[in-house]
C-alpha positions as YAML, in Angstrom:
chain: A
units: angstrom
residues:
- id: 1
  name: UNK
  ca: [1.65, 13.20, -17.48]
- id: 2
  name: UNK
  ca: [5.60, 12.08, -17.78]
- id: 3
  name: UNK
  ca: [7.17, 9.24, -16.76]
- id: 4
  name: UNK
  ca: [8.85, 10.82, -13.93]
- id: 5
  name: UNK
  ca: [5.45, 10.71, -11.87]
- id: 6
  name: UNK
  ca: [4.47, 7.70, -13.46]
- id: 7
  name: UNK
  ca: [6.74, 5.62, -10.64]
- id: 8
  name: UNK
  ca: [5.94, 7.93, -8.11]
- id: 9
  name: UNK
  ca: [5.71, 5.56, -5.11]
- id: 10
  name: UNK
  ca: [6.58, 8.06, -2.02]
- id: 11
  name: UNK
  ca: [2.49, 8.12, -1.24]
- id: 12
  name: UNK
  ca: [2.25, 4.49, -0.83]
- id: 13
  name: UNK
  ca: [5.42, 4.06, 1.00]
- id: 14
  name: UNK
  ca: [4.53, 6.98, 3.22]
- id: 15
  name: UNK
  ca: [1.29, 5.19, 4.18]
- id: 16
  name: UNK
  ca: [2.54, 1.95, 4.83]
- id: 17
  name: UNK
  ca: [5.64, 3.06, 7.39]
- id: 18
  name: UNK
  ca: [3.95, 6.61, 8.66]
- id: 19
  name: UNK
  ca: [3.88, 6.55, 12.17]
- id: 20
  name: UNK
  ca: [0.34, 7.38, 14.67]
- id: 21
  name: UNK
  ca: [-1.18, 10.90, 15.14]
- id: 22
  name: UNK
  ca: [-1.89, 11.45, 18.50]
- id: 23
  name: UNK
  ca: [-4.54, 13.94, 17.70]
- id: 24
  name: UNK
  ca: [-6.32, 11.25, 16.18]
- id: 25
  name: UNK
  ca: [-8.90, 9.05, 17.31]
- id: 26
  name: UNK
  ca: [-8.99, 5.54, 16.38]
- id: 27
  name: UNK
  ca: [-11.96, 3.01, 16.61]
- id: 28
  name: UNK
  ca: [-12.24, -0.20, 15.85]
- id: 29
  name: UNK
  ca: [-13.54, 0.67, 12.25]
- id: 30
  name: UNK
  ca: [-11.09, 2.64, 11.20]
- id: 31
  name: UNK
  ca: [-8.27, 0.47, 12.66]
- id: 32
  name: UNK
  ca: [-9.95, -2.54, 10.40]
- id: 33
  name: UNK
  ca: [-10.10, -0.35, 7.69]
- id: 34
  name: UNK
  ca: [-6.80, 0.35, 7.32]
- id: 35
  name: UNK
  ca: [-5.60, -3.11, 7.83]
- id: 36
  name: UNK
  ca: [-7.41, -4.24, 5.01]
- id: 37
  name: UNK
  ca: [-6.43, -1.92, 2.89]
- id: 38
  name: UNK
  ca: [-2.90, -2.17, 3.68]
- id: 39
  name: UNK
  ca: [-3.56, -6.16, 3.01]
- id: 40
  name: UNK
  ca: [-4.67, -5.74, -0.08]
- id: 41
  name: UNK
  ca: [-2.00, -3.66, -1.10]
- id: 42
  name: UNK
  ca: [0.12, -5.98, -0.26]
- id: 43
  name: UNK
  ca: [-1.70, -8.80, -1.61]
- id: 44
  name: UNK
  ca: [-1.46, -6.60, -5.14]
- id: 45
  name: UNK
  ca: [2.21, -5.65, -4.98]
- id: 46
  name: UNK
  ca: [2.91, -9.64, -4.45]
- id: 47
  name: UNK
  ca: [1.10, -10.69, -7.15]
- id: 48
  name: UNK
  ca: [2.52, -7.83, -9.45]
- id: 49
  name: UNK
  ca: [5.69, -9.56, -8.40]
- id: 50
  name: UNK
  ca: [5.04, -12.90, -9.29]
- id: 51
  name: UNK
  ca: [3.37, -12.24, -12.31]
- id: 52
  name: UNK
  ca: [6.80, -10.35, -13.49]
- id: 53
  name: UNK
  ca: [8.60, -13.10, -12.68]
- id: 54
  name: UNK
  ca: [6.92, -15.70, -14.11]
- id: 55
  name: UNK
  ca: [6.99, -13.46, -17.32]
- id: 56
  name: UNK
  ca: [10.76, -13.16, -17.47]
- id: 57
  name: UNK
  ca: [11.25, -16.12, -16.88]
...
């Protein structure tokens, strides 16, 4: 593995700003699902954030 896909965030972002399939069907379920997991991604990437700040400075 090298560096260069080390940082490879274009997954992520592509999950988070994607936009709906409407071949899909959605349920209540899966729409919860995927909330959550987008909250805790976001919950992680926050974090990751202020514990980078609070080591540099």
């Amino acid at each position: 593995m090298n560096g260069k896909n080390l940082f490879n965030f274009g997954p992520v972002l592509g999950y988070y700003f994607r936009g709906k399939d409407p071949n899909r069907k959605t349920n209540f379920n899966m729409k919860t699902m995927h909330f959550i997991n987008k909250l805790s991604l976001a919950m992680f990437l926050v974090c990751l954030m202020v514990m980078l700040v609070r080591y540099v400075f």
